[in-house]
Coordinates of C-alpha atoms in Angstrom, one line a residue:
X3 CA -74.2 19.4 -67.1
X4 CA -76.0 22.9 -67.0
X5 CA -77.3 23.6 -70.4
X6 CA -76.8 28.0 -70.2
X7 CA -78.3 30.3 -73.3
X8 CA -74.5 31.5 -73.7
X9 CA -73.5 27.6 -74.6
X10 CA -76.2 27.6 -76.9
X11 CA -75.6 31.0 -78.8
X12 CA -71.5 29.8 -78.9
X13 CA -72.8 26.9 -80.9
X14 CA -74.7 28.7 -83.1
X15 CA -73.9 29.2 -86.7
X16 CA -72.9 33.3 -86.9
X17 CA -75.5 34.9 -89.6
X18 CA -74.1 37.6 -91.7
X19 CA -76.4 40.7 -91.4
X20 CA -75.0 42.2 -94.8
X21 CA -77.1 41.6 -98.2
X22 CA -76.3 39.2 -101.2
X23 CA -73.8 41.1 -103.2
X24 CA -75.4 43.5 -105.3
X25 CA -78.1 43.7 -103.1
X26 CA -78.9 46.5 -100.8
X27 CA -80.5 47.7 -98.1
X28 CA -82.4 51.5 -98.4
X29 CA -82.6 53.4 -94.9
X30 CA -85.0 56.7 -94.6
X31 CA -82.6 58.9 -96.4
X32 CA -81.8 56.5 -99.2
X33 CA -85.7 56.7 -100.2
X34 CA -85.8 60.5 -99.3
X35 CA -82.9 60.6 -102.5
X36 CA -85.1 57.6 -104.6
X37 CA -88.1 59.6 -104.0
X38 CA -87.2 62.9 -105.3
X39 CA -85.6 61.4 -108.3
X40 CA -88.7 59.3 -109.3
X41 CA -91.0 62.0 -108.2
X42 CA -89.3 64.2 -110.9
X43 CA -89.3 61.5 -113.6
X44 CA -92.7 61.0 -113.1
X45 CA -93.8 64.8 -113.5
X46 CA -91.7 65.5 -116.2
X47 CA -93.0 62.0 -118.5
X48 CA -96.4 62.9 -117.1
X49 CA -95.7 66.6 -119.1
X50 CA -94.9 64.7 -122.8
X51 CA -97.9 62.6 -122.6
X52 CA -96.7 59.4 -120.9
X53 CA -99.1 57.4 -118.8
X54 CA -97.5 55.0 -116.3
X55 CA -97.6 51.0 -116.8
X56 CA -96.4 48.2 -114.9
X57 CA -95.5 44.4 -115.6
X58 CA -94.6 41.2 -113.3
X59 CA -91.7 41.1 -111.6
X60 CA -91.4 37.3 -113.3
X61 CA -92.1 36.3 -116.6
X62 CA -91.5 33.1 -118.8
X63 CA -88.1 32.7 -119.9
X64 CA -90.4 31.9 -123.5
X65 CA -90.9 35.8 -123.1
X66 CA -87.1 36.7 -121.9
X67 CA -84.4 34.2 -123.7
X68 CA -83.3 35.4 -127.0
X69 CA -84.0 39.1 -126.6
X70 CA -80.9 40.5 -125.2
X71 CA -78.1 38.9 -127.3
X72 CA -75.4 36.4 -126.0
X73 CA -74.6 37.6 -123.0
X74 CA -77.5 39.4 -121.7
X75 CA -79.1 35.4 -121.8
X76 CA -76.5 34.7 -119.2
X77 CA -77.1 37.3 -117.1
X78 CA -80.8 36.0 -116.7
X79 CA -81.8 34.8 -113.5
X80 CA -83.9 31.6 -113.6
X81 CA -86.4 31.1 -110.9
X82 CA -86.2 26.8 -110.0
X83 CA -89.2 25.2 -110.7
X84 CA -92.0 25.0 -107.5
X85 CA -92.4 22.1 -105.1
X86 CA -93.7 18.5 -106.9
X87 CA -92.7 19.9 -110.6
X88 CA -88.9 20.3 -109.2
X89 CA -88.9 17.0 -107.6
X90 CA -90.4 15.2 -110.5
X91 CA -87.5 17.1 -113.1
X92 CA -84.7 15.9 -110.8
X93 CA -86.3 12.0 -110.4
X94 CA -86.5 11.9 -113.8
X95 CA -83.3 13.0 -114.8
X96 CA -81.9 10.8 -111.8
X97 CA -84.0 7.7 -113.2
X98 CA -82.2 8.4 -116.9
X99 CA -79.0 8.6 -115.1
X100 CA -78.3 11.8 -116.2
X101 CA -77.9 15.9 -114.8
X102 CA -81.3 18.0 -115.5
X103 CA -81.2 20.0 -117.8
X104 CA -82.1 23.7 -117.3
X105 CA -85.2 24.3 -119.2
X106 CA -86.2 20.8 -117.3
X107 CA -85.1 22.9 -113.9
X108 CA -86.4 26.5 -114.7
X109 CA -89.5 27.9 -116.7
X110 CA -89.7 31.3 -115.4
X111 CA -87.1 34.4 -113.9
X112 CA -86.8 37.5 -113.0
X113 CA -87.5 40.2 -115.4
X114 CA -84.0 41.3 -117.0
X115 CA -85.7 44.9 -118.4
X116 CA -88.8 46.6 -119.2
X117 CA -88.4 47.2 -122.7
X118 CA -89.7 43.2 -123.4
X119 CA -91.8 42.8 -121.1
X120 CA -93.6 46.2 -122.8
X121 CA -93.4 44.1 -125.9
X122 CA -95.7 41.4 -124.4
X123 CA -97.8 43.5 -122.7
X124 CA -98.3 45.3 -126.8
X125 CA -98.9 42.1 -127.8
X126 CA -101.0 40.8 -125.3
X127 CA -103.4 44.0 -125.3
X128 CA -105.2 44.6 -128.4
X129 CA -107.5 47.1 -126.6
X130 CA -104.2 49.6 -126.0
X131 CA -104.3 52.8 -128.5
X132 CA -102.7 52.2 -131.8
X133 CA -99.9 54.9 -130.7
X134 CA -98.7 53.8 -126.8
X135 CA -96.8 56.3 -125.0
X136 CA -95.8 54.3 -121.4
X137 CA -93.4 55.3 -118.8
X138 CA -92.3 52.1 -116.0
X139 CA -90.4 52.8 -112.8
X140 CA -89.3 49.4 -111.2
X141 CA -87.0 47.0 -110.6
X142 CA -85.0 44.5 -112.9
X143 CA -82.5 42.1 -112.2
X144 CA -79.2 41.0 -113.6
X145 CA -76.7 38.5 -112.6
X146 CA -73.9 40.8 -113.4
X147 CA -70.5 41.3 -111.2
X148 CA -71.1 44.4 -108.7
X149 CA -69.2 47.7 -108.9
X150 CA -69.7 51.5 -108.6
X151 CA -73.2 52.1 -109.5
X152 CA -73.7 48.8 -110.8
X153 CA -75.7 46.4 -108.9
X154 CA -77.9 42.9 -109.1
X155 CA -81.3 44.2 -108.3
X156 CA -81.6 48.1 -110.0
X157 CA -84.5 50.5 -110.9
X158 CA -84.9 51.0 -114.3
X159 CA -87.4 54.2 -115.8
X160 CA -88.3 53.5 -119.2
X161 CA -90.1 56.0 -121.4
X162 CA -91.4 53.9 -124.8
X163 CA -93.7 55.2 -127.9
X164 CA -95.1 51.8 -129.9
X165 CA -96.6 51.9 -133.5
X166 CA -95.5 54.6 -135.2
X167 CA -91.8 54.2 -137.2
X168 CA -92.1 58.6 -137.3
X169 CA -88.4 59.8 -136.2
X170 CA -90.3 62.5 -134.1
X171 CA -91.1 59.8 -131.7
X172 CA -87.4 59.4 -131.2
X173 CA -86.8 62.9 -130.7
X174 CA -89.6 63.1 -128.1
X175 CA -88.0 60.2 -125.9
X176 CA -84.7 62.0 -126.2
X177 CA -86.0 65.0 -125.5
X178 CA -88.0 64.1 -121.9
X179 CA -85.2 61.9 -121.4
X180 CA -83.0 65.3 -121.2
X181 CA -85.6 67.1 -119.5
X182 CA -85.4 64.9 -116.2
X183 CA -81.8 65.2 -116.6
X184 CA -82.1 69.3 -116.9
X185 CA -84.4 69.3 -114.1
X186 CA -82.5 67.2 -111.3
X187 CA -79.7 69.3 -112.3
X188 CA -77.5 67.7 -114.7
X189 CA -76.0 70.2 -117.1
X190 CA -72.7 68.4 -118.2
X191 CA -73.9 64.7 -119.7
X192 CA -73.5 64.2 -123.3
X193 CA -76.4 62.4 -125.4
X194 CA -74.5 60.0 -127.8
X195 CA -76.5 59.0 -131.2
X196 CA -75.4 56.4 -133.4
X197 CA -78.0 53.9 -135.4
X198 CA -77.4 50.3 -135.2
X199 CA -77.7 49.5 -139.0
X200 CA -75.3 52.1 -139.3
X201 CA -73.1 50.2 -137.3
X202 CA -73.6 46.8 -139.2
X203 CA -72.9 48.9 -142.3
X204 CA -69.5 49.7 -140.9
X205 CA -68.5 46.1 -139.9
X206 CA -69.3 45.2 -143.5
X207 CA -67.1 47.7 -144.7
X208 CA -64.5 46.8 -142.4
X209 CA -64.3 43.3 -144.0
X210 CA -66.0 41.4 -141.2
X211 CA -68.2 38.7 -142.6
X212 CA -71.8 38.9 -141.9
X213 CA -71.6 35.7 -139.4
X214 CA -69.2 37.1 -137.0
X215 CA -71.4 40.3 -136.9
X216 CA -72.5 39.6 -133.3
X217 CA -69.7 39.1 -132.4
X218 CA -68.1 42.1 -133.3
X219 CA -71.1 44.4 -131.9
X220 CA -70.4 42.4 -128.5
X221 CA -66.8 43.7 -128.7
X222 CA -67.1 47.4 -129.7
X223 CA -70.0 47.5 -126.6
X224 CA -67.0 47.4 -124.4
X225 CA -65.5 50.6 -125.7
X226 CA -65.7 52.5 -123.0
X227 CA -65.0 49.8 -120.5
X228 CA -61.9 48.5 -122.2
X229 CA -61.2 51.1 -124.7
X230 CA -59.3 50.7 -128.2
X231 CA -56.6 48.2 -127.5
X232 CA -59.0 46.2 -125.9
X233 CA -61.5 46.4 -128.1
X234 CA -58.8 45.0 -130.9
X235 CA -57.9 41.9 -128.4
X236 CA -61.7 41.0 -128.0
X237 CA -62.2 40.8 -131.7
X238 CA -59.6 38.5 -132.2
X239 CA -60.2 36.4 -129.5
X240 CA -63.5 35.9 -131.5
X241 CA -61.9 34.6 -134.5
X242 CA -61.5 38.8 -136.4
X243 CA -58.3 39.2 -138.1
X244 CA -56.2 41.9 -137.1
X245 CA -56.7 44.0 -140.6
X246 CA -60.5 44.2 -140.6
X247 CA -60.5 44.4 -136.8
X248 CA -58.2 47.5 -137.3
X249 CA -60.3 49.0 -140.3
X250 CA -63.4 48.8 -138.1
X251 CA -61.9 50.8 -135.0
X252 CA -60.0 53.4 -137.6
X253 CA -64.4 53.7 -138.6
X254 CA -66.1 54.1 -135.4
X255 CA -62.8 56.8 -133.9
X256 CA -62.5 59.1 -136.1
X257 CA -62.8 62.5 -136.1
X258 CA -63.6 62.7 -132.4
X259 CA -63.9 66.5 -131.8
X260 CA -65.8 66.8 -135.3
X261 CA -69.1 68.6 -135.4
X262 CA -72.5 66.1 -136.0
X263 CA -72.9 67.2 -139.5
X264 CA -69.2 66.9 -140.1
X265 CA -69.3 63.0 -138.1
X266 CA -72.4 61.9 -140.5
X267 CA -70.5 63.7 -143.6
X268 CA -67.2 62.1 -142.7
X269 CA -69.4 58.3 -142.4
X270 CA -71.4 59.1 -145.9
X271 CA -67.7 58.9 -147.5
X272 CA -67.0 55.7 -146.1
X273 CA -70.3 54.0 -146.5
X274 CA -71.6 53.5 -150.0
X275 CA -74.3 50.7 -149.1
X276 CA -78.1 52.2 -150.1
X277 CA -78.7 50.8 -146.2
X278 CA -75.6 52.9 -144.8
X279 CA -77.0 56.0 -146.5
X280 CA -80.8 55.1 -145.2
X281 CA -79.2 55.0 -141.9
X282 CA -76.6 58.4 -142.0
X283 CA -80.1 60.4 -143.9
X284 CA -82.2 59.3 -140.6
X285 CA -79.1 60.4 -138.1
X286 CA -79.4 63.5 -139.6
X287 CA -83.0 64.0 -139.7
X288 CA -83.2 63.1 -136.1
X289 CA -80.3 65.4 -135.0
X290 CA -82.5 68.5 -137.4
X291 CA -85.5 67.1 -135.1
X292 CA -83.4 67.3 -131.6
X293 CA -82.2 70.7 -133.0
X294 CA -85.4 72.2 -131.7
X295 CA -85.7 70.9 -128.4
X296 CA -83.8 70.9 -124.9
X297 CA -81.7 68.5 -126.0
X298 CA -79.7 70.3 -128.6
X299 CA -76.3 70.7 -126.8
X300 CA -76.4 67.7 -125.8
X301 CA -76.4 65.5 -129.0
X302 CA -73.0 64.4 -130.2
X303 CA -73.3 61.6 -132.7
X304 CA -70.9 58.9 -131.8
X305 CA -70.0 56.2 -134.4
X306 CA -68.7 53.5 -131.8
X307 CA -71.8 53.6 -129.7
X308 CA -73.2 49.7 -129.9
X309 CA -75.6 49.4 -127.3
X310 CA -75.7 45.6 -126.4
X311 CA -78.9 44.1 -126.4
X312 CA -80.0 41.9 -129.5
X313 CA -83.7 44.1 -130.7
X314 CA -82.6 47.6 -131.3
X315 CA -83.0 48.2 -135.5
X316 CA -82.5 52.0 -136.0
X317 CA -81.2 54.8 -134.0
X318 CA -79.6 54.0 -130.4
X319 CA -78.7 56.6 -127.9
X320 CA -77.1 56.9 -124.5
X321 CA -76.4 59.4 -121.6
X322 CA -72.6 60.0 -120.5
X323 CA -71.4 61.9 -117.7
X324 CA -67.6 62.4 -117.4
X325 CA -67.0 60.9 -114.1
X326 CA -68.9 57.7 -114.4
X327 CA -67.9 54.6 -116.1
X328 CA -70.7 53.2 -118.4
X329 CA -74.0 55.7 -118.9
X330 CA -76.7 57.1 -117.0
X331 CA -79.1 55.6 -119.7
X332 CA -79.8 54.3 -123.0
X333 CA -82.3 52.8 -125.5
X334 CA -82.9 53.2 -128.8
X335 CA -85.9 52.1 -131.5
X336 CA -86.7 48.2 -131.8
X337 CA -89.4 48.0 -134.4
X338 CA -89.7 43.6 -134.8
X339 CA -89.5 43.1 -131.2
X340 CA -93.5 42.8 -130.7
X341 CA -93.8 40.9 -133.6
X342 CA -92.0 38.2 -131.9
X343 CA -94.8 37.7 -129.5
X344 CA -97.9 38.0 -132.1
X345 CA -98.5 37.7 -135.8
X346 CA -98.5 41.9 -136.4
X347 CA -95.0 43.8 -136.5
X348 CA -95.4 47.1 -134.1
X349 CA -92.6 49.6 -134.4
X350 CA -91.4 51.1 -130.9
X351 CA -88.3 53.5 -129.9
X352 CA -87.9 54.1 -126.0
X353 CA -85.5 54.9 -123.4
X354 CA -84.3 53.7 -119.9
X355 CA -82.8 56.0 -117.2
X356 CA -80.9 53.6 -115.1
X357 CA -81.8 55.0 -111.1
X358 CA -79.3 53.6 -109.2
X359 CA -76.3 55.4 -111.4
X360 CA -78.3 58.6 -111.4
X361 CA -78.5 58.3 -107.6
X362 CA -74.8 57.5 -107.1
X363 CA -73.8 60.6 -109.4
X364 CA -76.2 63.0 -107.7
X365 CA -74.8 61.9 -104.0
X366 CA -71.3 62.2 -104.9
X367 CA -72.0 65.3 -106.7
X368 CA -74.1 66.6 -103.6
X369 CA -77.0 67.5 -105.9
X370 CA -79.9 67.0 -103.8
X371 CA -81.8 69.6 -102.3
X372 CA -82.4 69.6 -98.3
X373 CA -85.1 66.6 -98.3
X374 CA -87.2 66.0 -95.1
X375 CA -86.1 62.3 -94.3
X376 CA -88.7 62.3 -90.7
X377 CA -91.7 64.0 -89.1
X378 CA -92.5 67.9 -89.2
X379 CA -93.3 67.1 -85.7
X380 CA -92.3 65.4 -82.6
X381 CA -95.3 65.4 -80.1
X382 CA -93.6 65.4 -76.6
X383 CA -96.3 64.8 -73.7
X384 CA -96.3 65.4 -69.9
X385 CA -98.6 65.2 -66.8
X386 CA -101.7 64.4 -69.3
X387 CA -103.1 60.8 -70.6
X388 CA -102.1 59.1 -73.4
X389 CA -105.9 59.4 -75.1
X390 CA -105.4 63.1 -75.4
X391 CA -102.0 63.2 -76.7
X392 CA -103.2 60.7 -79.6
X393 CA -106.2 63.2 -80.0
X394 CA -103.7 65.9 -80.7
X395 CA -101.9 64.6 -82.4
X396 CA -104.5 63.8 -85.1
X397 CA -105.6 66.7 -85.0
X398 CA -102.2 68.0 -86.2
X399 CA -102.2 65.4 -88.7
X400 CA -105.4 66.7 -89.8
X401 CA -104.1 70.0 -90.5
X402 CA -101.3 68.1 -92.7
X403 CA -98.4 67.9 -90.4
X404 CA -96.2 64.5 -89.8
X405 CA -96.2 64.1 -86.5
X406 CA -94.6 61.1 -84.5
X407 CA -95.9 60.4 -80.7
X408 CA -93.1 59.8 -78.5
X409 CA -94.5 56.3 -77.2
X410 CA -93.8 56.3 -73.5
X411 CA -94.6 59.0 -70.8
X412 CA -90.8 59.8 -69.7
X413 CA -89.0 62.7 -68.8
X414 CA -88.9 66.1 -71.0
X415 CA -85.2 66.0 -71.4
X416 CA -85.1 62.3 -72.9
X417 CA -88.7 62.9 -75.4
X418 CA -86.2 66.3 -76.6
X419 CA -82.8 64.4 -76.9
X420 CA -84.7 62.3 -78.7
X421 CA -86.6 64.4 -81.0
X422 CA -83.5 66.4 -81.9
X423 CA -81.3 62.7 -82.3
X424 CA -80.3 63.5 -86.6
X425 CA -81.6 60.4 -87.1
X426 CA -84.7 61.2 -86.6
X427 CA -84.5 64.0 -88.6
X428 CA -87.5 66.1 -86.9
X429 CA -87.8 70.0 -87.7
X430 CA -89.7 70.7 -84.3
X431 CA -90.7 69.2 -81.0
X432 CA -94.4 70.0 -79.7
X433 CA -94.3 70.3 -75.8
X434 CA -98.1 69.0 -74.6
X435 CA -98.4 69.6 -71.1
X436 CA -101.4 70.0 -68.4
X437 CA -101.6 73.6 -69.5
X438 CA -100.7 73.3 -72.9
X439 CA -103.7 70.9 -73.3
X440 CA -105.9 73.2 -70.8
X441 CA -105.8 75.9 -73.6
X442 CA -105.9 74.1 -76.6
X443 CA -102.3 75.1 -78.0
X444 CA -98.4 73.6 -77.7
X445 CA -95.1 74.8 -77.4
X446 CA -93.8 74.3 -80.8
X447 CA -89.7 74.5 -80.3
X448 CA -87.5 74.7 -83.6
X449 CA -84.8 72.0 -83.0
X450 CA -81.9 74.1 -85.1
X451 CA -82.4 77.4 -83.5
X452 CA -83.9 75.9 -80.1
X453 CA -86.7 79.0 -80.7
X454 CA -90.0 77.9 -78.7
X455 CA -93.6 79.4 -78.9
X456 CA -96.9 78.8 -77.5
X457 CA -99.7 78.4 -80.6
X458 CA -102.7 77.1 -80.9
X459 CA -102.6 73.8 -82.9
X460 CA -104.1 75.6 -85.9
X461 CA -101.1 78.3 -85.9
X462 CA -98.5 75.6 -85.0
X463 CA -99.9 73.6 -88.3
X464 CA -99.2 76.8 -90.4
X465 CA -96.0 77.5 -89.0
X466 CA -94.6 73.7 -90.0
X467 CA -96.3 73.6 -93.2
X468 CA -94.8 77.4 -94.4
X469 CA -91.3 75.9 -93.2
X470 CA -91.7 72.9 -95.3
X471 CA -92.7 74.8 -98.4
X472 CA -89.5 76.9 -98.0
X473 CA -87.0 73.8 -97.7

């Protein structure tokens, strides 16, 4: 029988061309978005004094298991062990008659934040200025469930002071933090402030026993997810009796349209523990500190804010928007986190901007400017060799323009259809024909308006780059 290339494809296993779930693929115009967003992050952190840092993508589970509570461990994804030392783990375990275990499988995985591994990196670096002021852009990942703005592999921008336990290092997080917000165009997030020991303070008065602290933290996280109800069931499924789970939510929702002096008043009368009232005097010296800076209006001091991970000791913050689920950011001061990786305690406060929720926000909210996706320029050629349309169009990218070459010597029509295709997202076309090249100029032609004008390559260069500073 005839063997055919259709028989063969038939039998061929079908390939799914989407992504892992929770995984995406970025075209032109999703970097065009990412690019303006990270482009203002950087400027504005660049402003406060920030210098930019970056750290592995992997790192020992030593460095990542134990920092991010319970369930942020689970969430960890562990990278299998290479080649001979995987083969070796499972013989071994085979030859004992028994399943491998998963430090035995796994030493290493992907970073799960940038906050630790800026904790190593203080650590590591002795030579780093006593007070470190670092901003990190990149990715992290989590293996969380997927949902709206909420993915496996996500951008975080972190902004972190180390060695210095000064409140105003708190303020000045908060406050660039706002700034990038301000500055992309936000204007109705709200900054909630609460302070974790605070928060311990309140379980304590609530009757919860210190042991089932964690526990209790883990279940007012989900506040906003599940709200009060839910809350309540959580805590009892982890072993809290109805009457201090009840005492605790009647704490952290109270007085919900109260001013921040009235909140921290209100939480002074309920708290009598010398560490309650270290906590409430610090809210309120950091709220007298926000006071003079952008992010004023925005700071509403929320009592049930938790903030999940295990490190954060002091104040904790995150940004709300009101038609997002979750936050936009958070972070918060963790001052015995690089002690865990060295024999000298380092205080440190940060916060981390989560991208991917600020980019699904902004596109829903149609926030972004007009952003040049492709080329200034599309250099159509005619009648002349391809050397000398390469020359030109070198030339042009000399003078600063983005041009793209149309690659084969076709037709006029087609090189225009497909210069104006929106996918290719070209402002002009450049017509380079026998005369055109004769004289040293091209017919620039504005693809919107279908205007065309002979210019020398100098003009045409001025004419594109005017255009782009007005967009």
């Amino acid at each position: 029988m005839k063997d055919t290339g259709q028989t063969a494809s038939a039998s061929r296993p079908r390939i799914s061309t989407k992504p892992p779930g929770g995984m995406r693929d970025f075209l032109p115009a999703d970097l065009a978005r990412r690019a303006h967003v990270i482009d203002t992050i950087r400027t504005v952190y660049r402003r406060y004094g920030f210098v930019e840092l970056e750290t592995p993508s992997i790192e020992n589970l030593s460095t990542l298991v134990g920092k991010y509570g319970e369930e942020g461990d689970q969430l960890l994804y562990r990278l299998l062990r290479r080649r001979d030392s995987l083969t070796r783990a499972l013989d071994e375990a085979a030859s004992q008659q028994r399943s491998p275990t998963r430090d035995e499988l796994a030493t290493e995985g992907l970073r799960y934040d940038l906050t630790v591994p800026l904790a190593r990196v203080i650590a590591q670096h002795g030579e780093l200025p006593r007070y470190f002021k670092r901003f990190q852009i990149q990715p992290v990942w989590r293996a969380d469930r997927p949902g709206r703005g909420r993915f496996r592999e996500f951008y975080q921008c972190d902004v972190d002071i180390t060695g210095t336990t000064s409140l105003v290092a708190d303020a000045e997080v908060i406050t660039a933090v706002t700034m990038v917000l301000h500055e992309l165009g936000f204007k109705d997030f709200s900054l909630l402030l609460n302070h974790r020991q605070l928060l311990r303070e309140m379980i304590r008065a609530a009757g919860i026993n210190d042991a089932a602290e964690g526990s209790a933290l883990i279940a007012v996280d989900k506040f906003d997810k599940i709200g009060r109800e839910g809350v309540e069931q959580e805590l009892g499924k982890r072993g809290i009796s109805a009457d201090p789970a009840r005492r605790l939510l009647d704490l952290i929702c109270d007085q919900p349209d109260a001013s921040n002096e009235a909140r921290l008043d209100y939480l002074a009368q309920q708290i009598d523990s010398a560490q309650g009232r270290k906590a409430i005097t610090e809210l309120g010296e950091l709220c007298q500190l926000c006071a003079q800076t952008a992010a004023s209006s925005a700071l509403k001091v929320e009592a049930r804010l938790a903030r999940g991970l295990g490190y954060y000791t002091g104040p904790i913050f995150e940004i709300v928007v009101p038609d997002l689920a979750g936050s936009l950011g958070g972070g918060g001061r963790y001052d015995q986190l690089v002690g865990m990786f060295g024999k000298r305690e380092v205080a440190a406060v940060g916060f981390s901007l989560g991208l991917e929720r600020i980019l699904t926000v902004m596109t829903e909210r149609t926030m972004f400017p007009d952003l040049q996706v492709g080329p200034d320029l599309v250099l159509c050629w005619m009648g002349i060799p391809g050397t000398d349309m390469l020359r030109v169009a070198n030339e042009l990218r000399g003078e600063g323009v983005r041009v793209e070459t149309f690659p084969e010597p076709a037709k006029l029509k087609k090189q225009l259809q497909y210069a104006a295709n929106p996918a290719v997202s070209a402002r002009y076309a450049g017509i380079l024909g026998t005369q055109e090249l004769a004289d040293g100029e091209i017919t620039l032609k504005h693809l919107a308006s279908g205007k065309q004008t002979r210019l020398s390559l100098t003009e045409a260069a001025q004419v594109i780059r005017e255009q782009r500073a007005l967009s």
